[in-house]
CSV table of C-alpha atoms and ligand atoms in Angstrom, one decimal:
chain,number,residue,atom,x,y,z
A,31,MET,CA,152.1,375.4,144.7
A,32,GLU,CA,153.8,372.4,146.3
A,33,LYS,CA,152.0,369.1,145.6
A,34,GLU,CA,150.2,367.6,148.5
A,35,VAL,CA,151.4,364.1,149.4
A,36,LEU,CA,150.5,361.5,151.9
A,37,SER,CA,153.6,359.6,153.3
A,38,ILE,CA,153.0,356.1,154.3
A,39,LEU,CA,155.4,353.7,156.1
A,40,ASP,CA,154.5,350.1,155.5
A,41,LYS,CA,155.6,348.5,158.8
A,42,ARG,CA,155.5,345.0,157.2
A,43,THR,CA,158.5,345.9,154.9
A,44,ASN,CA,159.6,349.3,156.4
A,45,PHE,CA,159.2,350.7,152.9
A,46,PRO,CA,158.1,354.3,152.6
A,47,TYR,CA,155.5,355.5,150.0
A,48,ASP,CA,154.5,358.9,148.8
A,49,ILE,CA,150.9,359.0,147.7
A,50,PRO,CA,149.7,362.2,145.9
A,51,ILE,CA,146.7,363.9,147.3
A,52,GLU,CA,144.4,365.6,144.8
A,53,LYS,CA,141.3,367.6,145.7
A,54,GLY,CA,141.3,366.1,149.2
A,55,ALA,CA,141.5,362.5,148.0
A,56,ILE,CA,144.1,359.8,147.3
A,57,ARG,CA,143.6,357.4,144.4
A,58,ALA,CA,142.8,354.0,145.8
A,59,SER,CA,144.8,352.4,142.8
A,60,ASP,CA,147.9,354.2,144.1
A,61,LEU,CA,147.7,351.9,147.2
A,62,ARG,CA,148.4,348.9,144.9
A,63,ARG,CA,152.1,349.9,144.9
A,64,ILE,CA,152.1,349.0,148.5
A,65,LYS,CA,153.1,345.3,148.6
A,66,SER,CA,154.3,343.0,151.3
A,67,GLY,CA,156.3,341.0,148.8
A,68,PRO,CA,156.7,340.3,145.0
A,69,ASP,CA,153.6,338.0,145.0
A,70,ASP,CA,151.4,340.4,146.9
A,71,PHE,CA,148.6,341.8,144.7
A,72,GLY,CA,148.9,345.2,146.5
A,73,LEU,CA,147.0,347.0,149.2
A,74,MET,CA,143.3,347.6,148.6
A,75,SER,CA,140.9,349.9,150.5
A,76,TYR,CA,137.9,348.1,152.1
A,77,ASP,CA,134.8,350.3,152.2
A,78,PRO,CA,131.5,348.5,152.5
A,79,ALA,CA,128.6,350.8,151.5
A,80,PHE,CA,131.1,353.4,150.2
A,81,LEU,CA,131.3,355.3,153.5
A,82,ASN,CA,134.5,357.1,152.5
A,83,THR,CA,135.0,356.4,148.8
A,84,ALA,CA,134.5,358.9,146.0
A,85,SER,CA,133.5,356.9,142.9
A,86,CYS,CA,133.7,359.8,140.5
A,87,GLN,CA,134.4,363.5,140.0
A,88,SER,CA,131.2,365.4,139.5
A,89,ALA,CA,130.3,369.0,138.8
A,90,ILE,CA,126.6,368.7,139.2
A,91,THR,CA,125.5,368.8,142.8
A,92,PHE,CA,127.3,370.1,145.9
A,93,ILE,CA,126.3,369.0,149.5
A,94,ASP,CA,127.9,370.2,152.7
A,95,GLY,CA,126.2,367.8,155.1
A,96,ASP,CA,127.5,369.4,158.2
A,97,LYS,CA,126.3,372.8,157.3
A,98,GLY,CA,123.1,371.6,155.6
A,99,ILE,CA,123.9,373.1,152.2
A,100,LEU,CA,122.6,371.9,148.8
A,101,ARG,CA,123.5,373.5,145.5
A,102,TYR,CA,122.8,372.5,141.9
A,103,ARG,CA,125.6,373.6,139.6
A,104,GLY,CA,126.6,376.2,142.3
A,105,TYR,CA,123.2,377.7,142.8
A,106,PRO,CA,121.7,377.4,146.3
A,107,ILE,CA,118.6,375.1,146.4
A,108,GLU,CA,116.6,377.8,148.3
A,109,GLN,CA,117.1,380.3,145.4
A,110,LEU,CA,116.2,377.8,142.7
A,111,ALA,CA,113.1,376.7,144.6
A,112,GLU,CA,112.0,380.2,145.0
A,113,LYS,CA,112.7,381.6,141.5
A,114,CYS,CA,112.7,378.8,138.9
A,115,THR,CA,110.4,376.3,137.3
A,116,PHE,CA,111.2,372.7,137.4
A,117,LEU,CA,112.2,372.5,133.7
A,118,GLU,CA,114.5,375.5,134.1
A,119,VAL,CA,116.3,373.6,136.9
A,120,ALA,CA,116.3,370.5,134.8
A,121,TYR,CA,118.1,372.4,132.0
A,122,LEU,CA,120.6,373.7,134.6
A,123,ILE,CA,121.3,370.3,136.0
A,124,LEU,CA,121.7,368.7,132.6
A,125,ASN,CA,123.6,371.5,130.9
A,126,GLY,CA,125.5,373.3,133.6
A,127,GLU,CA,124.1,376.7,133.1
A,128,LEU,CA,120.7,378.4,133.6
A,129,PRO,CA,118.9,378.7,130.3
A,130,THR,CA,118.3,381.9,128.4
A,131,GLU,CA,114.6,382.6,127.6
A,132,LEU,CA,115.1,381.1,124.1
A,133,GLN,CA,117.0,378.0,125.4
A,134,LEU,CA,114.2,377.4,127.9
A,135,LYS,CA,111.5,377.8,125.3
A,136,ASN,CA,113.3,375.2,123.1
A,137,PHE,CA,113.9,372.9,126.0
A,138,VAL,CA,110.3,373.0,127.1
A,139,ALA,CA,109.1,372.4,123.5
A,140,ALA,CA,111.5,369.4,123.2
A,141,ILE,CA,110.3,367.8,126.4
A,142,THR,CA,106.6,368.5,125.6
A,143,ARG,CA,107.0,366.8,122.2
A,144,HIS,CA,107.9,363.6,123.9
A,145,THR,CA,105.2,363.3,126.6
A,146,MET,CA,103.0,360.8,124.7
A,147,LEU,CA,103.4,357.0,125.2
A,148,HIS,CA,103.3,354.6,122.4
A,149,GLU,CA,99.8,352.9,122.4
A,150,THR,CA,101.5,349.5,122.9
A,151,THR,CA,103.0,350.8,126.1
A,152,LYS,CA,99.5,351.5,127.4
A,153,SER,CA,98.5,347.9,126.6
A,154,PHE,CA,101.6,346.8,128.5
A,155,LEU,CA,100.3,348.7,131.6
A,156,GLU,CA,96.9,347.0,131.2
A,157,GLY,CA,98.6,343.7,132.0
A,158,PHE,CA,99.2,344.7,135.6
A,159,ARG,CA,96.8,343.7,138.4
A,160,HIS,CA,94.6,346.5,139.6
A,161,ASP,CA,96.4,346.5,143.0
A,162,ALA,CA,99.9,346.4,141.6
A,163,HIS,CA,102.2,348.9,143.4
A,164,PRO,CA,102.7,352.0,141.2
A,165,MET,CA,106.4,351.9,141.8
A,166,GLY,CA,106.6,348.3,140.4
A,167,MET,CA,104.5,349.4,137.4
A,168,PHE,CA,106.7,352.5,136.9
A,169,ILE,CA,110.0,350.6,137.0
A,170,SER,CA,108.8,347.9,134.6
A,171,THR,CA,107.2,350.4,132.1
A,172,VAL,CA,110.3,352.5,131.9
A,173,ALA,CA,112.4,349.4,131.3
A,174,ALA,CA,109.8,348.3,128.6
A,175,LEU,CA,110.4,351.6,126.7
A,176,SER,CA,113.9,350.2,125.9
A,177,THR,CA,112.1,347.9,123.5
A,178,VAL,CA,110.3,350.8,121.8
A,179,TYR,CA,113.4,352.8,121.3
A,180,PRO,CA,116.2,350.5,120.1
A,181,ASP,CA,118.2,353.6,118.9
A,182,ALA,CA,118.8,354.4,122.5
A,183,LYS,CA,121.5,351.7,122.7
A,184,ASN,CA,123.9,354.1,120.8
A,185,VAL,CA,125.0,355.7,124.0
A,186,HIS,CA,128.1,357.3,122.7
A,187,ASP,CA,126.3,359.5,120.2
A,188,PRO,CA,125.6,362.9,121.9
A,189,GLU,CA,122.5,363.6,119.7
A,190,VAL,CA,121.0,360.1,120.4
A,191,ARG,CA,121.7,360.7,124.1
A,192,LYS,CA,119.9,364.1,124.0
A,193,LEU,CA,116.9,362.6,122.3
A,194,GLN,CA,116.6,359.9,125.0
A,195,ILE,CA,117.0,362.5,127.7
A,196,HIS,CA,114.1,364.4,126.2
A,197,ARG,CA,112.0,361.3,125.8
A,198,LEU,CA,112.6,360.1,129.4
A,199,ILE,CA,111.9,363.5,131.0
A,200,GLY,CA,108.8,363.9,128.8
A,201,LYS,CA,107.4,360.4,129.4
A,202,VAL,CA,108.0,359.7,133.1
A,203,PRO,CA,105.0,361.9,134.3
A,204,THR,CA,102.8,360.2,131.7
A,205,ILE,CA,103.9,356.7,133.0
A,206,ALA,CA,103.4,357.8,136.6
A,207,ALA,CA,99.9,359.2,135.9
A,208,TYR,CA,98.9,356.0,134.0
A,209,THR,CA,100.0,353.8,136.9
A,210,TYR,CA,97.7,355.8,139.1
A,211,ARG,CA,94.7,355.7,136.7
A,212,HIS,CA,95.3,352.0,136.2
A,213,SER,CA,95.0,351.3,139.9
A,214,LEU,CA,91.6,353.1,139.9
A,215,GLY,CA,90.4,351.6,136.7
A,216,TYR,CA,90.1,355.0,135.1
A,217,PRO,CA,90.8,355.7,131.4
A,218,TYR,CA,94.2,357.1,130.6
A,219,ILE,CA,94.3,360.9,129.8
A,220,TYR,CA,96.5,362.0,126.9
A,221,PRO,CA,99.1,364.8,127.7
A,222,ASP,CA,98.0,368.3,126.9
A,223,ASP,CA,100.8,370.7,125.7
A,224,ASP,CA,98.8,373.8,126.7
A,225,PHE,CA,100.0,373.1,130.3
A,226,SER,CA,103.3,373.4,132.1
A,227,TYR,CA,105.1,370.2,133.0
A,228,THR,CA,103.5,369.9,136.5
A,229,GLU,CA,100.0,371.0,135.4
A,230,ASN,CA,100.1,368.5,132.6
A,231,PHE,CA,101.0,365.8,135.1
A,232,MET,CA,98.0,366.9,137.3
A,233,ASN,CA,95.8,366.9,134.2
A,234,MET,CA,96.8,363.3,133.4
A,235,LEU,CA,96.2,362.2,137.0
A,236,TRP,CA,92.9,363.9,137.8
A,237,LYS,CA,91.0,365.0,134.6
A,238,MET,CA,87.6,363.3,134.5
A,239,VAL,CA,84.8,364.4,132.2
A,240,GLU,CA,85.4,368.2,132.2
A,241,PRO,CA,86.3,369.5,128.7
A,242,LYS,CA,89.5,371.1,130.1
A,243,TYR,CA,91.3,370.4,133.3
A,244,ARG,CA,92.3,373.4,135.4
A,245,ALA,CA,95.0,372.8,137.9
A,246,ASN,CA,94.9,374.9,141.1
A,247,PRO,CA,98.0,377.2,140.5
A,248,VAL,CA,99.0,377.1,144.2
A,249,LEU,CA,99.1,373.3,144.2
A,250,ALA,CA,100.8,373.2,140.8
A,251,ARG,CA,103.5,375.5,142.0
A,252,ALA,CA,104.0,373.5,145.2
A,253,LEU,CA,104.4,370.3,143.2
A,254,ASP,CA,106.9,372.2,140.9
A,255,ILE,CA,108.9,373.2,144.0
A,256,LEU,CA,108.8,369.6,145.2
A,257,PHE,CA,110.1,368.4,141.9
A,258,ILE,CA,113.0,371.0,142.1
A,259,LEU,CA,114.0,369.8,145.5
A,260,HIS,CA,114.1,366.1,144.4
A,261,ALA,CA,115.9,366.7,141.1
A,262,ASP,CA,119.4,365.5,142.1
A,263,HIS,CA,121.3,364.6,145.2
A,264,GLU,CA,124.8,363.6,144.0
A,265,GLN,CA,126.1,360.1,144.6
A,266,ASN,CA,123.1,358.5,146.5
A,267,CYS,CA,122.1,354.9,146.2
A,268,SER,CA,120.1,355.3,143.0
A,269,ALA,CA,122.5,357.7,141.3
A,270,ASN,CA,125.2,355.2,142.0
A,271,VAL,CA,123.1,352.4,140.4
A,272,MET,CA,122.5,354.7,137.4
A,273,ARG,CA,126.2,355.2,136.9
A,274,ALA,CA,127.1,351.5,137.6
A,275,VAL,CA,124.5,350.1,135.1
A,276,GLY,CA,125.3,352.9,132.6
A,277,SER,CA,129.0,352.0,132.8
A,278,SER,CA,128.2,348.7,131.1
A,279,GLN,CA,126.8,350.9,128.2
A,280,ALA,CA,123.3,349.6,128.7
A,281,ASP,CA,120.6,352.0,127.2
A,282,PRO,CA,119.3,354.8,129.4
A,283,PHE,CA,115.8,353.3,129.7
A,284,VAL,CA,117.0,350.2,131.5
A,285,CYS,CA,119.4,352.3,133.5
A,286,ILE,CA,116.6,354.5,134.7
A,287,ALA,CA,114.5,351.5,135.6
A,288,ALA,CA,117.5,350.1,137.6
A,289,ALA,CA,118.0,353.5,139.4
A,290,ALA,CA,114.2,353.7,140.1
A,291,ALA,CA,114.4,350.2,141.6
A,292,ALA,CA,117.1,351.3,144.0
A,293,LEU,CA,115.0,354.4,144.8
A,294,SER,CA,112.0,352.2,145.7
A,295,GLY,CA,113.6,350.8,148.9
A,296,PRO,CA,112.3,352.1,152.2
A,297,LEU,CA,115.8,353.4,153.2
A,298,HIS,CA,115.9,355.6,150.1
A,299,GLY,CA,112.9,357.1,148.2
A,300,GLY,CA,110.5,354.5,149.6
A,301,ALA,CA,110.9,356.3,152.9
A,302,ASN,CA,108.2,358.9,152.1
A,303,GLU,CA,105.5,356.2,151.9
A,304,GLU,CA,106.8,354.6,155.1
A,305,VAL,CA,106.6,358.0,156.9
A,306,LEU,CA,102.9,358.1,156.3
A,307,LYS,CA,102.4,354.5,157.5
A,308,MET,CA,104.4,355.5,160.6
A,309,LEU,CA,102.3,358.6,161.3
A,310,ASP,CA,99.2,356.4,160.9
A,311,GLU,CA,100.6,353.9,163.3
A,312,ILE,CA,101.3,356.6,165.9
A,313,GLY,CA,97.8,357.9,165.5
A,314,SER,CA,97.9,361.0,167.7
A,315,LYS,CA,100.3,363.5,169.3
A,316,GLU,CA,99.9,361.9,172.7
A,317,ASN,CA,101.5,358.6,171.4
A,318,VAL,CA,104.6,360.2,170.0
A,319,ARG,CA,106.8,359.9,173.1
A,320,GLY,CA,106.0,356.2,173.5
A,321,TYR,CA,106.8,355.6,169.8
A,322,VAL,CA,110.2,357.4,170.1
A,323,ASP,CA,111.0,355.3,173.2
A,324,LYS,CA,110.3,352.2,171.1
A,325,ILE,CA,112.6,353.3,168.4
A,326,LYS,CA,115.4,354.1,170.9
A,327,ALA,CA,114.9,350.6,172.4
A,328,GLY,CA,115.8,349.2,169.0
A,329,HIS,CA,112.4,348.6,167.5
A,330,GLY,CA,112.7,349.9,164.0
A,331,LYS,CA,113.8,353.3,162.7
A,332,LEU,CA,112.2,356.7,162.7
A,333,MET,CA,111.3,356.9,159.0
A,334,GLY,CA,112.2,360.3,157.4
A,335,PHE,CA,115.0,360.8,159.9
A,336,GLY,CA,118.7,360.5,159.4
A,337,HIS,CA,120.9,360.8,156.4
A,338,ARG,CA,124.3,359.4,155.3
A,339,ILE,CA,125.6,362.9,154.3
A,340,TYR,CA,123.4,365.4,156.2
A,341,LYS,CA,124.4,365.7,159.9
A,342,ASN,CA,122.3,368.8,160.1
A,343,TYR,CA,118.8,369.8,159.1
A,344,ASP,CA,118.2,368.7,155.4
A,345,PRO,CA,117.7,372.0,153.6
A,346,ARG,CA,115.0,370.4,151.4
A,347,ALA,CA,112.9,369.5,154.5
A,348,ARG,CA,113.0,373.1,155.6
A,349,ILE,CA,111.6,374.3,152.1
A,350,ILE,CA,109.0,371.5,152.1
A,351,LYS,CA,107.7,372.6,155.5
A,352,TRP,CA,107.4,376.1,154.0
A,353,ALA,CA,105.6,374.8,150.9
A,354,ALA,CA,103.3,372.7,153.1
A,355,ASP,CA,102.0,375.9,154.7
A,356,GLN,CA,101.1,377.3,151.2
A,357,VAL,CA,99.3,374.1,150.3
A,358,PHE,CA,97.4,373.9,153.5
A,359,VAL,CA,95.9,377.3,152.8
A,360,ALA,CA,94.3,375.8,149.7
A,361,THR,CA,93.6,372.3,150.9
A,362,GLY,CA,93.1,372.6,154.6
A,363,ARG,CA,95.6,371.4,157.1
A,364,ASN,CA,96.6,367.7,157.0
A,365,PRO,CA,96.1,366.6,160.7
A,366,LYS,CA,99.2,364.4,160.3
A,367,LEU,CA,101.3,367.5,160.4
A,368,ASP,CA,100.7,368.0,164.1
A,369,ILE,CA,102.0,364.5,164.8
A,370,ALA,CA,105.0,365.1,162.5
A,371,LEU,CA,105.8,368.4,164.3
A,372,GLU,CA,105.5,366.8,167.7
A,373,LEU,CA,107.7,363.9,166.5
A,374,GLU,CA,110.3,366.3,165.2
A,375,LYS,CA,110.3,368.3,168.4
A,376,ILE,CA,110.7,365.3,170.7
A,377,ALA,CA,113.3,363.7,168.5
A,378,LEU,CA,115.4,366.9,168.2
A,379,GLU,CA,115.5,367.3,172.0
A,380,ASP,CA,116.4,363.7,172.6
A,381,GLU,CA,119.9,362.6,173.5
A,382,TYR,CA,119.7,359.5,171.2
A,383,PHE,CA,119.0,361.6,168.1
A,384,ILE,CA,121.3,364.5,169.1
A,385,LYS,CA,124.2,362.2,169.6
A,386,ARG,CA,123.7,360.5,166.3
A,387,LYS,CA,123.0,363.8,164.5
A,388,LEU,CA,119.7,362.5,163.2
A,389,TYR,CA,117.5,365.3,161.7
A,390,PRO,CA,114.4,365.2,159.5
A,391,ASN,CA,115.3,364.4,155.8
A,392,VAL,CA,113.4,365.3,152.6
A,393,ASP,CA,111.0,362.4,153.1
A,394,PHE,CA,109.8,363.4,156.5
A,395,TYR,CA,107.4,366.2,155.4
A,396,SER,CA,107.0,365.4,151.6
A,397,GLY,CA,104.4,362.6,152.3
A,398,ILE,CA,102.3,365.0,154.3
A,399,ILE,CA,102.2,367.6,151.5
A,400,TYR,CA,101.7,364.9,148.8
A,401,GLN,CA,98.7,363.6,150.8
A,402,ALA,CA,97.3,367.1,151.1
A,403,LEU,CA,97.7,367.5,147.3
A,404,GLY,CA,95.5,364.4,146.9
A,405,PHE,CA,98.1,361.6,146.3
A,406,LYS,CA,97.8,358.2,147.7
A,407,PRO,CA,100.9,357.0,149.7
A,408,GLU,CA,101.6,354.3,147.2
A,409,LEU,CA,102.3,357.0,144.6
A,410,PHE,CA,104.8,359.0,146.8
A,411,THR,CA,108.0,357.2,145.6
A,412,VAL,CA,106.9,357.6,142.0
A,413,LEU,CA,106.5,361.3,142.6
A,414,PHE,CA,110.2,361.2,143.7
A,415,ALA,CA,111.2,359.3,140.6
A,416,ILE,CA,109.8,361.8,138.1
A,417,PRO,CA,112.1,364.7,139.0
A,418,ARG,CA,115.0,362.5,140.0
A,419,THR,CA,115.0,361.1,136.4
A,420,VAL,CA,116.7,364.5,135.5
A,421,GLY,CA,119.5,363.9,138.1
A,422,TRP,CA,120.0,360.3,137.0
A,423,LEU,CA,120.3,361.4,133.4
A,424,ALA,CA,122.8,364.1,134.3
A,425,GLN,CA,124.9,361.7,136.3
A,426,TRP,CA,124.7,359.1,133.5
A,427,GLN,CA,125.8,361.6,130.8
A,428,GLU,CA,128.6,362.9,133.0
A,429,MET,CA,129.8,359.4,133.6
A,430,LEU,CA,129.8,358.6,129.8
A,431,GLN,CA,131.8,361.7,129.0
A,432,ASP,CA,134.4,361.2,131.8
A,433,PRO,CA,137.5,359.6,130.2
A,434,GLU,CA,138.5,358.1,133.5
A,435,GLN,CA,135.3,356.1,133.9
A,436,LYS,CA,135.2,352.4,132.9
A,437,ILE,CA,132.8,349.6,133.6
A,438,ALA,CA,132.1,349.7,137.4
A,439,ARG,CA,133.6,346.7,139.0
A,440,PRO,CA,134.5,346.8,142.7
A,441,ARG,CA,137.0,344.4,144.2
A,442,GLN,CA,136.3,342.2,147.2
A,443,VAL,CA,138.1,340.9,150.2
A,444,TYR,CA,137.6,337.1,149.8
A,445,THR,CA,136.7,335.4,153.1
A,446,GLY,CA,135.7,331.9,151.8
A,447,TYR,CA,137.5,328.6,151.7
A,448,ASP,CA,140.9,328.1,150.2
A,449,VAL,CA,140.9,325.3,147.5
A,450,ARG,CA,139.1,322.1,148.6
A,451,GLU,CA,139.0,318.6,147.4
A,452,PHE,CA,135.7,317.7,145.6
A,453,VAL,CA,133.5,315.4,147.7
A,454,PRO,CA,131.2,312.9,145.7
A,455,ILE,CA,127.6,313.2,146.7
A,456,GLU,CA,127.3,309.9,148.5
A,457,GLN,CA,130.2,310.9,150.8
A,458,ARG,CA,128.7,314.3,151.7
A,459,ALA,CA,127.5,313.8,155.2
A,460,VAL,CA,126.6,315.9,158.2
A,461,ARG,CA,128.2,319.2,157.4
A,462,ALA,CA,126.4,319.8,154.1
A,463,ALA,CA,123.1,318.6,155.6
A,464,SER,CA,123.2,320.8,158.6
A,465,ALA,CA,124.1,323.8,156.3
A,466,SER,CA,120.9,323.3,154.3
A,467,ARG,CA,118.7,323.0,157.3
B,545,CMC,N1,115.9,356.2,163.4
B,545,CMC,C1,116.6,355.7,164.4
B,545,CMC,N2,117.9,355.5,164.4
B,545,CMC,C2,118.6,355.8,163.3
B,545,CMC,C3,117.9,356.3,162.2
B,545,CMC,C4,116.5,356.5,162.2
B,545,CMC,N3,115.9,357.0,161.2
B,545,CMC,N4,118.8,356.5,161.2
B,545,CMC,C5,120.0,356.2,161.7
B,545,CMC,N5,119.9,355.7,163.0
B,545,CMC,C6,120.9,355.3,163.9
B,545,CMC,C7,121.5,354.0,163.5
B,545,CMC,O1,120.7,352.9,164.1
B,545,CMC,C8,122.9,354.1,164.0
B,545,CMC,O2,122.9,353.9,165.4
B,545,CMC,P1,124.1,353.2,166.2
B,545,CMC,O3,125.3,354.0,165.9
B,545,CMC,O4,123.7,353.1,167.6
B,545,CMC,O5,124.2,351.8,165.5
B,545,CMC,C9,123.2,355.5,163.7
B,545,CMC,O6,122.0,356.2,163.8
B,545,CMC,C10,123.9,355.7,162.4
B,545,CMC,O7,123.0,355.3,161.4
B,545,CMC,P2,123.5,354.5,160.1
B,545,CMC,O8,122.5,353.4,159.8
B,545,CMC,O9,124.9,354.0,160.2
B,545,CMC,O10,123.5,355.6,159.0
B,545,CMC,P3,123.5,355.4,157.4
B,545,CMC,O11,124.2,356.6,156.9
B,545,CMC,O12,124.0,354.1,157.1
B,545,CMC,O13,121.9,355.4,157.0
B,545,CMC,C11,119.8,356.2,156.4
B,545,CMC,C12,121.3,356.5,156.5
B,545,CMC,C13,119.1,357.3,155.7
B,545,CMC,C14,119.6,354.9,155.6
B,545,CMC,C15,119.2,356.0,157.8
B,545,CMC,O14,119.3,357.2,158.6
B,545,CMC,C16,117.8,355.5,157.8
B,545,CMC,O15,117.5,354.3,157.7
B,545,CMC,N6,116.8,356.5,157.9
B,545,CMC,C17,115.4,356.1,157.8
B,545,CMC,C18,115.0,355.9,156.4
B,545,CMC,C19,114.9,357.2,155.6
B,545,CMC,O16,114.3,358.2,156.1
B,545,CMC,N7,115.5,357.3,154.4
B,545,CMC,C20,115.4,358.4,153.6
B,545,CMC,C21,116.8,359.1,153.4
B,545,CMC,S1,116.8,360.7,152.6
B,545,CMC,C22,116.1,360.5,151.0
B,545,CMC,C23,116.8,359.5,150.2
B,545,CMC,O17,118.0,359.4,150.1
B,545,CMC,O18,116.0,358.8,149.5
């Protein structure tokens, strides 16, 4: 097959260039050959917020944002959500193939072995104020684990990496549950390996004085499905942070803490908490239209709406809506659902949202279902971080194994002063003073 080539004519020099096209992309470094003269550094591409820049090649997650398609390792998200457990999907994301029964049994055993936290980590949690935000506690505690496992620094040893992956997937629900118990002043509950991953999380959250906690199987399955839907989402803000921090060969605990910090922002995983605040602010179905008008007039954003990649319905939101119906049979209907449905209806019929292709994203309905499951809004983003740990680790591992990857270091287009003569302090007058005002 003939190689695909992009022909460029540089009108500054009238020089022609042939730039190879591979897998629908050109290599930005090929542009460096394009120079206006011998002293020119070479052409760069300028792409704030990576709107059109692929930072890696990845075989983990596929998204077609126009068609609303999401697949992990080639498998449609709808099939995985219907037929798999979360740990089965975690195995798939990390290893590329669905596990056999034996592989799954061994994987589950490996994760379960690592669910306990070192006792000193519990004392570390004790240091937080009672009203500390769970996401802040989660990020700091995951980072603190780096001090407990110094062996994790050996990131080029595949066996060491595997052990940290098991440790992190095993421990994040325990940390998440302890942040919740800490905020209520309740004693921490040790993990129980009689339970599935999700049931054990529920046990650590909600067990009180009963000898054995029994999770409602409908609710446990719904949470498992939510975990599947949140497990990976290719090169989003936090995955990009995971890869960038990991590219400096920092250990995976601090990398996950950094990725979780990126997730905590309201434009990313923090949106699920914001959606609930927004629904509270709207208050009732009758107020929806007025709220939408305010958004259109430039007062804030409709939280849980819009996506950089999806310009169609987010397939995860569709599955969450379905799972919510199952949960409401067991818990009773969350009245906020009616406001959310009205909001979706009005927004999807409105020219502003149609023109910008703004649809509900994963965070729009997840908060409503989390609330029905009994979670406080402050915990919502932590609930996102637990399953996304799997995706971050898969992205991190892929990055470390990719011979083309190096330390992440973007370039800049410098717009500051050219060289200036130093001004002694007593001669610095009006300009500096007005700048500091
Ligand atoms: N409400 C109202 N207007 C919006 C919204 C929204 N939620 N999202 C985007 N727009 C408008 C935006 O103002 C812009 O309008 P204009 O062209 O007139 O300037 C246009 O749509 C394009 O938006 P953008 O900001 O250029 O899009 P982006 O790709 O940079 O941002 C986003 C994507 C998800 C950050 C954004 O849609 C947003 O802030 N949504 C609300 C927060 C949210 O729900 N985040 C969760 C994302 S999904 C899960 C995850 O990744 O964690």
